[in-house]
PDB file of C-alpha atoms and ligand atoms in Angstrom:
ATOM      1  CA  MET A  77      -2.929  -0.731  52.657  1.00  0.00           C
ATOM      2  CA  SER A  78      -2.706  -0.637  56.456  1.00  0.00           C
ATOM      3  CA  ARG A  79      -2.879   2.461  58.578  1.00  0.00           C
ATOM      4  CA  ARG A  80       0.815   2.019  59.346  1.00  0.00           C
ATOM      5  CA  ALA A  81       1.768   2.472  55.709  1.00  0.00           C
ATOM      6  CA  ALA A  82       2.675   6.111  56.273  1.00  0.00           C
ATOM      7  CA  ASP A  83       5.032   5.146  59.087  1.00  0.00           C
ATOM      8  CA  LEU A  84       6.969   2.965  56.677  1.00  0.00           C
ATOM      9  CA  GLY A  85       7.463   5.799  54.245  1.00  0.00           C
ATOM     10  CA  THR A  86       5.092   4.385  51.687  1.00  0.00           C
ATOM     11  CA  PRO A  87       4.043   7.005  49.174  1.00  0.00           C
ATOM     12  CA  ALA A  88       0.571   8.201  50.042  1.00  0.00           C
ATOM     13  CA  ARG A  89      -1.757  11.093  49.499  1.00  0.00           C
ATOM     14  CA  CYS A  90      -2.032  14.203  51.598  1.00  0.00           C
ATOM     15  CA  PRO A  91      -5.246  13.787  53.617  1.00  0.00           C
ATOM     16  CA  ALA A  92      -5.990  17.477  53.156  1.00  0.00           C
ATOM     17  CA  CYS A  93      -5.270  18.230  49.497  1.00  0.00           C
ATOM     18  CA  ARG A  94      -4.753  14.712  48.035  1.00  0.00           C
ATOM     19  CA  ALA A  95      -1.364  15.571  46.548  1.00  0.00           C
ATOM     20  CA  PRO A  96       0.989  12.577  46.243  1.00  0.00           C
ATOM     21  CA  VAL A  97       3.395  12.780  49.188  1.00  0.00           C
ATOM     22  CA  ILE A  98       5.866  10.714  51.152  1.00  0.00           C
ATOM     23  CA  ARG A  99       5.946  10.997  54.956  1.00  0.00           C
ATOM     24  CA  GLN A 100       8.796   9.617  57.013  1.00  0.00           C
ATOM     25  CA  TRP A 101      11.452  10.278  59.624  1.00  0.00           C
ATOM     26  CA  VAL A 102      14.680  11.658  58.142  1.00  0.00           C
ATOM     27  CA  GLY A 103      18.023  11.399  59.896  1.00  0.00           C
ATOM     28  CA  THR A 104      19.315   9.021  62.541  1.00  0.00           C
ATOM     29  CA  VAL A 105      20.017  11.677  65.189  1.00  0.00           C
ATOM     30  CA  ALA A 106      17.302  14.195  66.015  1.00  0.00           C
ATOM     31  CA  ALA A 107      15.262  12.883  63.114  1.00  0.00           C
ATOM     32  CA  LEU A 108      12.665  15.124  61.571  1.00  0.00           C
ATOM     33  CA  ARG A 109       9.187  14.001  60.667  1.00  0.00           C
ATOM     34  CA  ILE A 110       8.899  15.089  57.052  1.00  0.00           C
ATOM     35  CA  THR A 111       6.034  15.109  54.594  1.00  0.00           C
ATOM     36  CA  ALA A 112       7.392  15.783  51.137  1.00  0.00           C
ATOM     37  CA  ASN A 113       5.893  16.063  47.700  1.00  0.00           C
ATOM     38  CA  LEU A 114       6.555  13.024  45.526  1.00  0.00           C
ATOM     39  CA  THR A 115       6.874  15.175  42.424  1.00  0.00           C
ATOM     40  CA  PRO A 116      10.525  16.218  41.987  1.00  0.00           C
ATOM     41  CA  ILE A 117      11.447  19.809  41.303  1.00  0.00           C
ATOM     42  CA  ASP A 118      14.052  21.101  38.856  1.00  0.00           C
ATOM     43  CA  PRO A 119      17.283  21.161  40.909  1.00  0.00           C
ATOM     44  CA  ALA A 120      18.324  24.309  39.044  1.00  0.00           C
ATOM     45  CA  ALA A 121      15.309  26.071  40.555  1.00  0.00           C
ATOM     46  CA  GLU A 122      15.867  24.674  44.046  1.00  0.00           C
ATOM     47  CA  ASP A 123      16.673  28.023  45.633  1.00  0.00           C
ATOM     48  CA  GLN A 124      13.262  29.316  44.547  1.00  0.00           C
ATOM     49  CA  HIS A 125      11.528  26.424  46.308  1.00  0.00           C
ATOM     50  CA  ARG A 126      13.622  26.269  49.453  1.00  0.00           C
ATOM     51  CA  THR A 127      12.697  28.485  52.411  1.00  0.00           C
ATOM     52  CA  PRO A 128      13.470  28.210  56.139  1.00  0.00           C
ATOM     53  CA  ASN A 129      10.065  26.599  56.552  1.00  0.00           C
ATOM     54  CA  GLN A 130      10.122  24.476  53.420  1.00  0.00           C
ATOM     55  CA  LEU A 131      13.304  22.474  53.025  1.00  0.00           C
ATOM     56  CA  THR A 132      14.348  20.360  50.092  1.00  0.00           C
ATOM     57  CA  TRP A 133      15.287  16.691  50.289  1.00  0.00           C
ATOM     58  CA  CYS A 134      16.912  13.985  48.209  1.00  0.00           C
ATOM     59  CA  LEU A 135      14.549  11.176  47.268  1.00  0.00           C
ATOM     60  CA  THR A 136      16.464   7.924  46.986  1.00  0.00           C
ATOM     61  CA  HIS A 137      15.147   4.667  45.605  1.00  0.00           C
ATOM     62  CA  PRO A 138      16.595   1.613  47.354  1.00  0.00           C
ATOM     63  CA  ARG A 139      16.574  -1.646  45.433  1.00  0.00           C
ATOM     64  CA  THR A 140      13.908  -2.926  47.785  1.00  0.00           C
ATOM     65  CA  GLY A 141      11.317  -1.130  49.831  1.00  0.00           C
ATOM     66  CA  PRO A 142       9.745   2.276  49.523  1.00  0.00           C
ATOM     67  CA  PRO A 143      11.615   5.442  48.466  1.00  0.00           C
ATOM     68  CA  GLN A 144      13.673   7.130  51.172  1.00  0.00           C
ATOM     69  CA  LEU A 145      13.983  10.817  51.996  1.00  0.00           C
ATOM     70  CA  ARG A 146      17.515  11.976  52.799  1.00  0.00           C
ATOM     71  CA  TRP A 147      19.149  15.212  53.786  1.00  0.00           C
ATOM     72  CA  ARG A 148      20.350  16.965  50.631  1.00  0.00           C
ATOM     73  CA  CYS A 149      23.705  15.777  49.331  1.00  0.00           C
ATOM     74  CA  TRP A 150      26.571  18.244  49.651  1.00  0.00           C
ATOM     75  CA  PRO A 151      27.931  19.693  47.497  1.00  0.00           C
ATOM     76  CA  ARG A 152      24.647  19.691  45.615  1.00  0.00           C
ATOM     77  CA  GLY A 153      26.404  19.476  42.254  1.00  0.00           C
ATOM     78  CA  THR A 154      27.384  15.871  42.967  1.00  0.00           C
ATOM     79  CA  CYS A 155      23.818  14.784  43.663  1.00  0.00           C
ATOM     80  CA  THR A 156      21.956  12.694  41.120  1.00  0.00           C
ATOM     81  CA  HIS A 157      18.842  12.122  43.242  1.00  0.00           C
ATOM     82  CA  PRO A 158      15.443  13.573  42.448  1.00  0.00           C
ATOM     83  CA  VAL A 159      14.952  16.658  44.626  1.00  0.00           C
ATOM     84  CA  VAL A 160      11.644  17.069  46.415  1.00  0.00           C
ATOM     85  CA  THR A 161      10.247  19.818  48.627  1.00  0.00           C
ATOM     86  CA  GLU A 162       8.499  19.622  51.918  1.00  0.00           C
ATOM     87  CA  HIS A 163       4.774  19.434  51.301  1.00  0.00           C
ATOM     88  CA  THR A 164       2.483  22.325  52.053  1.00  0.00           C
ATOM     89  CA  CYS A 165      -1.114  22.234  50.947  1.00  0.00           C
ATOM     90  CA  PRO A 166      -2.086  24.718  48.259  1.00  0.00           C
ATOM     91  CA  PRO A 167      -4.543  27.411  49.364  1.00  0.00           C
ATOM     92  CA  GLN A 168      -8.009  26.015  49.850  1.00  0.00           C
ATOM     93  CA  GLU A 169     -10.766  26.938  47.458  1.00  0.00           C
ATOM     94  CA  PRO A 170     -13.016  29.412  49.279  1.00  0.00           C
ATOM     95  CA  ASN A 171     -16.096  27.339  48.476  1.00  0.00           C
ATOM     96  CA  THR A 172     -14.794  24.083  49.989  1.00  0.00           C
ATOM     97  CA  LEU A 173     -17.501  22.440  52.062  1.00  0.00           C
ATOM     98  CA  PHE A 174     -16.563  21.708  55.660  1.00  0.00           C
TER      99      PHE A 174
HETATM  100 ZN1   ZN B 269      21.253  13.483  46.720  1.00  0.00          ZN
HETATM  101 ZN1   ZN B 270      -1.618  18.751  51.296  1.00  0.00          ZN
END
């Protein structure tokens, strides 16, 4: 695995908390650099996960290449993609050695 793997959107692990994540640019105009959890959430509970600082994304699986993050489909009811949230590290254990 090369150090450019993350730039290609290859699933990886968060360097801080080791959670499985995907990091890539989303959008063709004014693209956002997004790190998202690879574990999908229940779309029915999306509103509980989504905040102004933690958006939700569609995770699409092209026939070839790594999974792709996309802006959420609209209306959401038509979407069949797994829904993932932007990654934030869980609170650190107070006894973590650094
Ligand atoms: Zn979708
Ligand atoms: Zn993390």
